[in-house]
Short mmCIF file of C-alpha atoms in Angstrom, two decimals:
data_model
loop_
_atom_site.label_atom_id
_atom_site.label_comp_id
_atom_site.label_asym_id
_atom_site.label_seq_id
_atom_site.Cartn_x
_atom_site.Cartn_y
_atom_site.Cartn_z
CA MET A 26 -15.79 -3.55 -7.53
CA SER A 27 -16.92 -1.03 -10.41
CA VAL A 28 -16.01 -2.16 -13.67
CA LYS A 29 -18.02 -2.00 -17.11
CA THR A 30 -19.44 -5.42 -18.09
CA LEU A 31 -20.18 -7.28 -21.37
CA SER A 32 -23.77 -7.96 -20.26
CA ASP A 33 -24.60 -4.19 -19.99
CA LEU A 34 -23.16 -3.36 -23.33
CA SER A 35 -25.11 -6.32 -24.70
CA ARG A 36 -28.43 -5.57 -22.91
CA SER A 37 -28.16 -1.61 -24.45
CA GLY A 38 -27.18 -2.73 -27.85
CA LYS A 39 -24.04 -1.36 -27.94
CA LEU A 40 -22.31 -4.26 -29.42
CA PHE A 41 -24.42 -4.43 -32.70
CA GLY A 42 -21.87 -4.44 -35.83
CA LYS A 43 -18.72 -3.83 -33.43
CA ARG A 44 -15.60 -5.84 -33.65
CA VAL A 45 -15.32 -7.44 -29.95
CA PHE A 46 -12.03 -8.65 -28.76
CA ILE A 47 -12.28 -11.30 -25.98
CA ARG A 48 -9.30 -12.26 -23.96
CA ALA A 49 -10.39 -15.58 -22.71
CA ASP A 50 -8.59 -18.45 -20.65
CA LEU A 51 -8.31 -21.28 -22.78
CA ASN A 52 -5.32 -22.98 -21.29
CA VAL A 53 -6.51 -26.53 -20.84
CA PRO A 54 -4.58 -29.61 -20.18
CA PHE A 55 -3.69 -32.16 -22.77
CA ASP A 56 -3.10 -35.78 -22.21
CA ASN A 57 -0.26 -37.95 -23.58
CA ALA A 58 -1.64 -38.21 -26.95
CA GLY A 59 -2.03 -34.38 -27.48
CA ASN A 60 -5.64 -34.55 -27.14
CA ILE A 61 -7.66 -31.98 -24.70
CA ALA A 62 -7.93 -33.88 -21.37
CA GLU A 63 -10.39 -31.50 -19.87
CA ASP A 64 -12.45 -28.65 -21.28
CA THR A 65 -13.78 -26.70 -18.45
CA ARG A 66 -12.25 -23.43 -19.23
CA ILE A 67 -13.30 -23.77 -23.08
CA ARG A 68 -17.00 -24.18 -21.90
CA ALA A 69 -16.73 -21.57 -19.42
CA SER A 70 -15.57 -19.01 -22.12
CA VAL A 71 -18.92 -19.89 -24.07
CA PRO A 72 -21.38 -17.63 -22.21
CA GLY A 73 -19.10 -14.50 -23.09
CA ILE A 74 -18.75 -15.47 -26.68
CA ARG A 75 -22.63 -15.95 -27.06
CA LEU A 76 -23.39 -12.62 -25.57
CA ALA A 77 -21.30 -10.70 -27.89
CA LEU A 78 -22.76 -12.94 -30.84
CA ASP A 79 -26.49 -12.35 -29.63
CA GLY A 80 -25.38 -8.52 -29.60
CA GLY A 81 -24.59 -8.74 -33.30
CA ALA A 82 -20.85 -8.47 -33.00
CA ALA A 83 -17.76 -9.83 -34.96
CA ILE A 84 -15.95 -11.76 -32.25
CA MET A 85 -12.10 -12.40 -32.01
CA VAL A 86 -11.24 -14.66 -29.12
CA THR A 87 -7.57 -15.26 -27.89
CA SER A 88 -5.93 -16.89 -24.68
CA HIS A 89 -2.40 -18.07 -23.97
CA LEU A 90 -1.63 -21.99 -24.01
CA GLY A 91 1.29 -23.27 -21.83
CA ARG A 92 4.63 -21.16 -21.54
CA PRO A 93 5.64 -20.66 -25.47
CA LYS A 94 8.78 -18.78 -26.18
CA GLU A 95 7.98 -15.33 -27.84
CA GLY A 96 8.47 -15.47 -31.29
CA VAL A 97 8.14 -18.96 -31.73
CA LEU A 98 5.02 -21.09 -32.25
CA ARG A 99 5.75 -24.78 -31.33
CA GLU A 100 2.86 -27.11 -32.34
CA SER A 101 2.39 -28.06 -28.93
CA ASP A 102 1.71 -24.24 -28.20
CA SER A 103 -1.04 -23.91 -31.07
CA LEU A 104 -4.37 -23.15 -30.33
CA ALA A 105 -5.79 -25.35 -33.09
CA LYS A 106 -7.52 -28.18 -31.09
CA VAL A 107 -8.84 -25.67 -28.67
CA ALA A 108 -10.46 -23.95 -32.05
CA GLN A 109 -11.89 -27.19 -33.02
CA ARG A 110 -13.28 -27.89 -29.52
CA LEU A 111 -14.51 -24.53 -29.39
CA SER A 112 -16.10 -25.01 -32.84
CA GLU A 113 -17.96 -28.27 -31.48
CA ILE A 114 -19.30 -26.49 -28.60
CA LEU A 115 -20.46 -23.49 -30.37
CA GLY A 116 -21.90 -25.32 -33.26
CA MET A 117 -20.38 -23.23 -35.88
CA GLN A 118 -17.01 -23.01 -37.56
CA VAL A 119 -14.33 -21.04 -35.74
CA GLU A 120 -11.20 -20.38 -37.76
CA LEU A 121 -7.73 -20.09 -36.02
CA ILE A 122 -6.00 -17.30 -37.27
CA LYS A 123 -1.95 -17.40 -36.81
CA ASP A 124 -0.58 -14.08 -37.92
CA TRP A 125 -3.35 -11.69 -36.74
CA ILE A 126 -1.41 -8.39 -35.14
CA GLU A 127 -1.18 -6.43 -38.20
CA GLY A 128 -5.14 -6.96 -38.91
CA VAL A 129 -8.07 -9.31 -38.84
CA SER A 130 -10.96 -9.68 -41.47
CA ILE A 131 -13.81 -10.71 -39.93
CA ASP A 132 -17.90 -9.98 -40.01
CA PRO A 133 -20.61 -9.57 -37.84
CA GLY A 134 -21.93 -13.10 -36.46
CA GLN A 135 -18.38 -14.65 -36.91
CA VAL A 136 -16.09 -15.81 -34.32
CA VAL A 137 -12.54 -16.47 -34.92
CA LEU A 138 -9.54 -17.82 -32.50
CA LEU A 139 -6.37 -15.72 -32.65
CA GLU A 140 -3.44 -17.94 -32.00
CA ASN A 141 -1.63 -18.26 -28.65
CA CYS A 142 -1.20 -14.48 -27.61
CA ARG A 143 2.14 -15.22 -25.57
CA VAL A 144 3.80 -16.07 -28.70
CA ASN A 145 3.65 -12.40 -29.65
CA ILE A 146 6.86 -10.46 -28.91
CA GLY A 147 6.04 -7.88 -26.07
CA GLU A 148 2.99 -9.99 -24.70
CA LYS A 149 4.37 -10.91 -21.34
CA SER A 150 6.36 -7.47 -20.71
CA ASN A 151 3.18 -5.64 -21.31
CA ASP A 152 4.65 -3.77 -24.44
CA ASP A 153 3.16 -0.49 -25.31
CA SER A 154 3.57 -0.94 -28.98
CA LEU A 155 1.87 -4.37 -29.15
CA SER A 156 -0.96 -3.18 -26.94
CA ARG A 157 -1.63 -0.17 -29.31
CA LYS A 158 -1.67 -2.50 -32.39
CA MET A 159 -4.05 -5.19 -30.56
CA ALA A 160 -6.29 -2.24 -29.33
CA SER A 161 -6.47 -0.95 -33.13
CA LEU A 162 -8.16 -4.46 -34.06
CA CYS A 163 -11.54 -4.07 -31.78
CA ASP A 164 -14.08 -1.29 -30.98
CA VAL A 165 -14.74 -3.37 -27.68
CA TYR A 166 -12.17 -4.97 -25.55
CA VAL A 167 -13.27 -7.82 -23.17
CA ASN A 168 -11.46 -9.28 -20.41
CA ASP A 169 -13.04 -12.70 -19.42
CA ALA A 170 -9.81 -14.61 -18.08
CA PHE A 171 -9.88 -14.23 -14.40
CA GLY A 172 -7.12 -16.92 -14.47
CA THR A 173 -4.87 -14.33 -15.65
CA ALA A 174 -5.88 -11.32 -13.91
CA HIS A 175 -2.90 -11.43 -11.56
CA ARG A 176 -0.48 -10.93 -14.69
CA ALA A 177 0.01 -7.55 -16.17
CA GLU A 178 0.53 -8.46 -19.70
CA ALA A 179 -0.30 -6.57 -23.07
CA THR A 180 -3.67 -8.66 -23.54
CA THR A 181 -4.74 -8.00 -19.98
CA CYS A 182 -3.66 -4.60 -19.33
CA GLY A 183 -1.69 -2.81 -21.95
CA ILE A 184 -4.81 -2.92 -24.39
CA THR A 185 -7.07 -1.33 -21.92
CA LYS A 186 -5.41 1.91 -22.39
CA TYR A 187 -6.12 2.00 -25.88
CA ALA A 188 -9.29 0.25 -26.88
CA ALA A 189 -12.23 2.56 -27.53
CA THR A 190 -14.42 0.52 -24.83
CA VAL A 191 -13.34 -1.84 -22.15
CA CYS A 192 -15.27 -4.36 -20.07
CA ALA A 193 -15.40 -7.42 -18.05
CA GLY A 194 -16.96 -10.47 -19.47
CA PRO A 195 -19.47 -12.67 -17.61
CA LEU A 196 -16.85 -14.98 -16.11
CA LEU A 197 -14.83 -12.29 -14.71
CA GLU A 198 -17.65 -10.46 -13.66
CA ALA A 199 -19.02 -13.49 -11.68
CA GLU A 200 -15.40 -14.47 -10.25
CA LEU A 201 -15.47 -10.66 -8.89
CA ALA A 202 -18.66 -10.53 -7.45
CA VAL A 203 -18.44 -13.64 -5.55
CA LEU A 204 -14.86 -12.85 -4.13
CA HIS A 205 -15.94 -9.66 -3.15
CA ARG A 206 -18.86 -10.87 -1.56
CA VAL A 207 -16.97 -13.43 0.42
CA PHE A 208 -14.63 -10.77 2.31
CA SER A 209 -16.97 -7.84 2.37
CA SER A 210 -20.30 -9.17 3.71
CA PRO A 211 -19.81 -13.22 4.40
CA LYS A 212 -22.15 -14.96 6.40
CA LYS A 213 -20.54 -15.73 9.74
CA PRO A 214 -19.01 -17.97 10.73
CA LEU A 215 -16.29 -17.49 7.78
CA VAL A 216 -14.23 -20.53 7.66
CA ALA A 217 -11.11 -21.05 5.36
CA ILE A 218 -9.38 -24.30 4.57
CA VAL A 219 -5.89 -23.86 3.25
CA GLY A 220 -3.73 -26.87 2.33
CA GLY A 221 -0.29 -27.30 0.38
CA SER A 222 3.00 -28.29 1.04
CA LYS A 223 4.75 -25.13 2.17
CA VAL A 224 3.87 -22.19 4.27
CA SER A 225 6.00 -19.93 2.71
CA SER A 226 4.14 -20.43 -0.74
CA LYS A 227 1.00 -19.48 1.03
CA LEU A 228 2.09 -17.32 3.98
CA SER A 229 0.75 -13.95 2.60
CA VAL A 230 -2.77 -15.83 2.19
CA LEU A 231 -2.45 -17.29 5.69
CA LYS A 232 -1.87 -13.84 7.25
CA PHE A 233 -4.51 -12.17 5.30
CA LEU A 234 -7.09 -14.77 6.02
CA SER A 235 -6.15 -14.88 9.85
CA ASP A 236 -7.38 -11.36 10.25
CA LYS A 237 -10.61 -12.09 8.26
CA VAL A 238 -12.04 -15.55 9.25
CA ASP A 239 -13.41 -17.29 12.30
CA TYR A 240 -11.64 -20.44 11.41
CA LEU A 241 -8.63 -21.28 9.65
CA ILE A 242 -8.22 -24.79 8.99
CA VAL A 243 -4.62 -26.07 7.82
CA GLY A 244 -3.85 -29.26 5.87
CA GLY A 245 -1.07 -30.86 3.84
CA GLY A 246 2.65 -29.74 4.84
CA ILE A 247 1.22 -26.50 5.92
CA ALA A 248 -0.43 -28.38 8.87
CA ASN A 249 2.73 -30.18 9.85
CA THR A 250 4.37 -26.68 10.31
CA PHE A 251 1.49 -25.46 12.55
CA MET A 252 1.48 -28.73 14.58
CA LEU A 253 5.40 -28.03 15.24
CA ALA A 254 4.48 -24.31 16.25
CA ALA A 255 1.62 -26.07 18.62
CA GLY A 256 4.57 -28.28 20.37
CA LEU A 257 3.27 -31.54 18.72
CA PRO A 258 5.98 -34.10 17.33
CA ILE A 259 5.93 -34.46 13.40
CA GLY A 260 8.41 -37.07 12.94
CA LYS A 261 10.13 -36.73 9.45
CA SER A 262 7.12 -35.32 7.79
CA LEU A 263 7.67 -32.12 5.33
CA VAL A 264 8.11 -28.84 7.52
CA GLU A 265 9.62 -25.83 7.31
CA LEU A 266 11.51 -24.85 10.23
CA ASP A 267 11.91 -21.23 9.39
CA GLN A 268 8.29 -20.59 9.21
CA VAL A 269 7.41 -22.01 12.73
CA GLU A 270 7.59 -18.57 14.07
CA ASN A 271 5.00 -17.08 11.43
CA ALA A 272 2.83 -20.23 12.20
CA LEU A 273 2.64 -19.32 16.00
CA PHE A 274 1.99 -15.97 15.25
CA ILE A 275 -0.85 -16.81 13.35
CA ILE A 276 -2.22 -19.26 15.97
CA ASN A 277 -1.76 -16.51 18.80
CA SER A 278 -3.15 -13.68 16.84
CA MET A 279 -6.27 -15.52 15.96
CA LYS A 280 -6.75 -16.88 19.59
CA SER A 281 -6.59 -13.14 20.93
CA ARG A 282 -9.46 -11.92 18.65
CA GLY A 283 -11.65 -15.11 19.54
CA ALA A 284 -11.04 -16.99 16.34
CA ALA A 285 -9.04 -20.41 16.07
CA VAL A 286 -6.68 -22.61 14.10
CA PRO A 287 -7.70 -26.07 14.99
CA ILE A 288 -4.99 -28.25 15.29
CA PRO A 289 -5.05 -32.05 14.34
CA VAL A 290 -5.54 -34.13 17.25
CA ASP A 291 -4.66 -37.54 15.28
CA THR A 292 -3.15 -38.15 11.89
CA ILE A 293 -2.58 -41.04 9.50
CA CYS A 294 1.25 -41.73 9.26
CA ALA A 295 3.51 -43.88 6.77
CA LYS A 296 6.90 -44.97 6.89
CA PHE A 297 7.67 -43.76 3.38
CA PHE A 298 6.09 -41.52 0.64
CA ASP A 299 4.66 -44.18 -2.07
CA VAL A 300 1.26 -45.45 -3.17
CA SER A 301 2.26 -48.82 -1.50
CA ALA A 302 2.93 -47.13 1.87
CA GLU A 303 0.72 -48.57 4.82
CA ALA A 304 -1.41 -46.39 6.57
CA ASN A 305 -1.47 -45.97 10.24
CA LEU A 306 -3.72 -44.11 12.80
CA LYS A 307 -1.81 -42.11 15.30
CA LEU A 308 -2.79 -39.85 17.88
CA SER A 309 -0.79 -36.60 16.93
CA LYS A 310 1.02 -36.58 20.38
CA GLU A 311 2.36 -40.08 19.45
CA VAL A 312 4.02 -39.46 15.96
CA LEU A 313 7.34 -41.07 16.01
CA GLU A 314 10.55 -39.72 14.62
CA ASP A 315 10.35 -42.08 11.64
CA ASP A 316 6.56 -41.47 10.77
CA ILE A 317 5.33 -39.20 7.86
CA ILE A 318 2.25 -37.52 8.40
CA MET A 319 0.18 -38.14 5.08
CA ASP A 320 -3.46 -37.00 6.47
CA VAL A 321 -5.65 -36.03 9.02
CA GLY A 322 -7.09 -38.77 11.40
CA PRO A 323 -11.10 -39.63 11.90
CA GLU A 324 -11.17 -37.41 15.35
CA THR A 325 -9.77 -34.26 13.47
CA SER A 326 -12.06 -34.87 10.60
CA ARG A 327 -14.63 -34.77 13.18
CA ILE A 328 -13.55 -31.76 14.64
CA PHE A 329 -13.51 -29.98 11.09
CA GLY A 330 -16.69 -31.08 10.20
CA GLU A 331 -18.47 -29.62 13.32
CA ILE A 332 -16.91 -26.33 12.31
CA LEU A 333 -17.79 -26.81 8.81
CA ASP A 334 -21.61 -27.64 9.77
CA LEU A 335 -21.70 -24.31 11.74
CA ALA A 336 -20.10 -22.23 8.63
CA GLY A 337 -22.15 -19.57 6.90
CA THR A 338 -19.29 -19.01 4.25
CA ILE A 339 -16.43 -21.66 3.33
CA VAL A 340 -13.24 -20.84 1.31
CA TRP A 341 -11.36 -23.87 0.17
CA ASN A 342 -7.72 -23.79 -1.12
CA GLY A 343 -6.12 -27.12 -0.92
CA PRO A 344 -6.52 -30.85 0.28
CA VAL A 345 -5.71 -31.84 3.83
CA GLY A 346 -3.80 -35.06 3.09
CA VAL A 347 -2.13 -36.70 0.06
CA PHE A 348 -5.52 -37.44 -1.45
CA GLU A 349 -3.83 -38.88 -4.75
CA PHE A 350 -3.15 -41.89 -2.56
CA ASP A 351 -6.69 -43.61 -1.68
CA GLN A 352 -5.33 -44.75 2.00
CA PHE A 353 -4.49 -41.21 2.67
CA ALA A 354 -7.58 -39.54 1.21
CA ASN A 355 -10.02 -39.88 3.71
CA GLY A 356 -9.36 -36.51 5.34
CA THR A 357 -9.79 -34.68 2.03
CA SER A 358 -12.90 -36.82 1.04
CA PHE A 359 -14.54 -35.91 4.44
CA ILE A 360 -14.02 -32.20 3.87
CA ALA A 361 -15.24 -32.59 0.07
CA ASP A 362 -18.57 -34.16 1.43
CA THR A 363 -18.99 -31.80 4.22
CA ILE A 364 -18.80 -28.75 2.25
CA ALA A 365 -21.01 -30.57 -0.43
CA LYS A 366 -23.72 -30.87 2.20
CA SER A 367 -23.17 -27.51 3.82
CA LYS A 368 -25.81 -25.16 4.08
CA GLY A 369 -23.20 -22.51 3.92
CA PHE A 370 -22.10 -20.52 0.78
CA SER A 371 -18.84 -22.28 -0.44
CA VAL A 372 -16.01 -20.81 -2.85
CA ALA A 373 -13.27 -23.25 -4.07
CA GLY A 374 -10.30 -22.55 -6.08
CA GLY A 375 -6.70 -23.76 -6.96
CA GLY A 376 -5.55 -26.56 -9.21
CA ASP A 377 -5.46 -29.54 -6.51
CA THR A 378 -8.79 -28.38 -4.96
CA ILE A 379 -10.57 -28.44 -8.42
CA ALA A 380 -9.12 -32.07 -8.80
CA ALA A 381 -10.42 -33.11 -5.58
CA ILE A 382 -13.69 -31.79 -6.36
CA ALA A 383 -13.68 -33.57 -9.74
CA LYS A 384 -12.34 -36.78 -8.05
CA TYR A 385 -15.42 -37.00 -5.42
CA GLY A 386 -17.95 -35.61 -7.89
CA ILE A 387 -19.25 -32.48 -5.84
CA GLU A 388 -18.90 -29.97 -8.82
CA ASP A 389 -22.56 -29.08 -8.46
CA LYS A 390 -22.59 -29.00 -4.75
CA ILE A 391 -19.90 -25.92 -4.50
CA GLY A 392 -21.47 -22.58 -4.47
CA TYR A 393 -18.83 -21.24 -6.52
CA ILE A 394 -15.97 -23.10 -8.18
CA SER A 395 -13.11 -20.12 -9.41
CA THR A 396 -11.24 -20.68 -12.73
CA GLY A 397 -8.24 -18.66 -11.34
CA GLY A 398 -5.08 -20.34 -9.86
CA GLY A 399 -2.76 -17.78 -8.89
CA ALA A 400 -5.23 -15.19 -9.54
CA PHE A 401 -7.42 -16.95 -6.89
CA LEU A 402 -4.52 -16.97 -4.46
CA GLU A 403 -3.60 -13.62 -4.90
CA PHE A 404 -7.23 -12.12 -4.32
CA LEU A 405 -7.05 -14.36 -1.01
CA GLU A 406 -3.74 -12.31 -0.42
CA GLY A 407 -5.56 -9.11 -0.44
CA LYS A 408 -3.86 -7.91 -3.35
CA THR A 409 -5.18 -5.56 -6.19
CA LEU A 410 -5.13 -7.65 -9.64
CA PRO A 411 -3.42 -5.68 -12.11
CA ALA A 412 -6.23 -6.80 -15.01
CA VAL A 413 -8.90 -5.79 -12.74
CA GLU A 414 -7.34 -2.49 -11.74
CA ALA A 415 -7.10 -1.70 -15.67
CA LEU A 416 -10.79 -2.24 -16.13
CA GLN A 417 -11.54 -0.14 -13.04
CA LEU A 418 -9.58 2.82 -14.42
CA ARG A 419 -11.76 2.78 -17.51
CA ALA A 420 -14.93 2.19 -15.79
CA ASP A 421 -16.42 5.54 -16.73
CA GLN A 422 -15.25 5.90 -20.02
#
């Protein structure tokens, strides 16, 4: 993918004295006390900021946080605590600027954080007037927010039409390079793991991957629909009856080209969905009418493990069971451990997947962990991401 990069501009000395506007993804979670619960996205934004600092630029950073109402800034939508944390990480004062659309006073070597961009009227609708105003604030626009690359908004798309120079930050650059590598020239076999509650929510992903991968491992509620399509009983487990035909199509289309969807041969069931529910191991063909499938069984895990051991490239999006309950976490734990030990190149993304990676402490054993949720999924669907396309259109300017 051909886009201009902040790294290139920094190396060539083209940032010195320039006003740089960075669209980052600082949408971090907060705990019940209103404190930042996990700061990965803030830390992930720092390399791009440091590149601009090292290049002698004056830096403005902005991000969305939560889902604010345009024109209304509530305390819970403010980036105040993000500014405080960013100051701590950078080791310098990062001032939070509230009303910034009409102008920002900033000097080279300084970093300021511009308040929640989605509070600005016209941000979500990619308003042209707002985009022009934001572009006038800077000499260089940087998109370093892969997590919002699937959204055509003023700070991700509109601004690119008017800023003098536009480029990708190091985080976005890395995401695009890795994901492009996975599907353009993957080391084989290529294995995808897709978990989740509904086939319908990931149907486009499943269909796209079914044409690309050698093995498609399905988990969670998605697996139930595939099991039903394969003629297996699923009891009262979560299922989408209207998606059985699509599941069968994917199974057969992959089989016809020598690829496979391994269907669980054993399961861990419960009589009700609760943290206190008793776990019962059953062969898939012996699931009863009042059973709820909560996880894959050990034999299925072994089969999945053999496939993952062979893999040259692994794409992981979603757990294979209700891993939040320890008695139904063995399947996902096994998958995580196997991927961590794999010699293949692994890419993981999605909120539940990242939560599982954190739970099992394998962050440093995954080849690449995507920061994008919806953007990661849309890339897996084969879609063109609007914010990336916007950068590509300006690649030669």
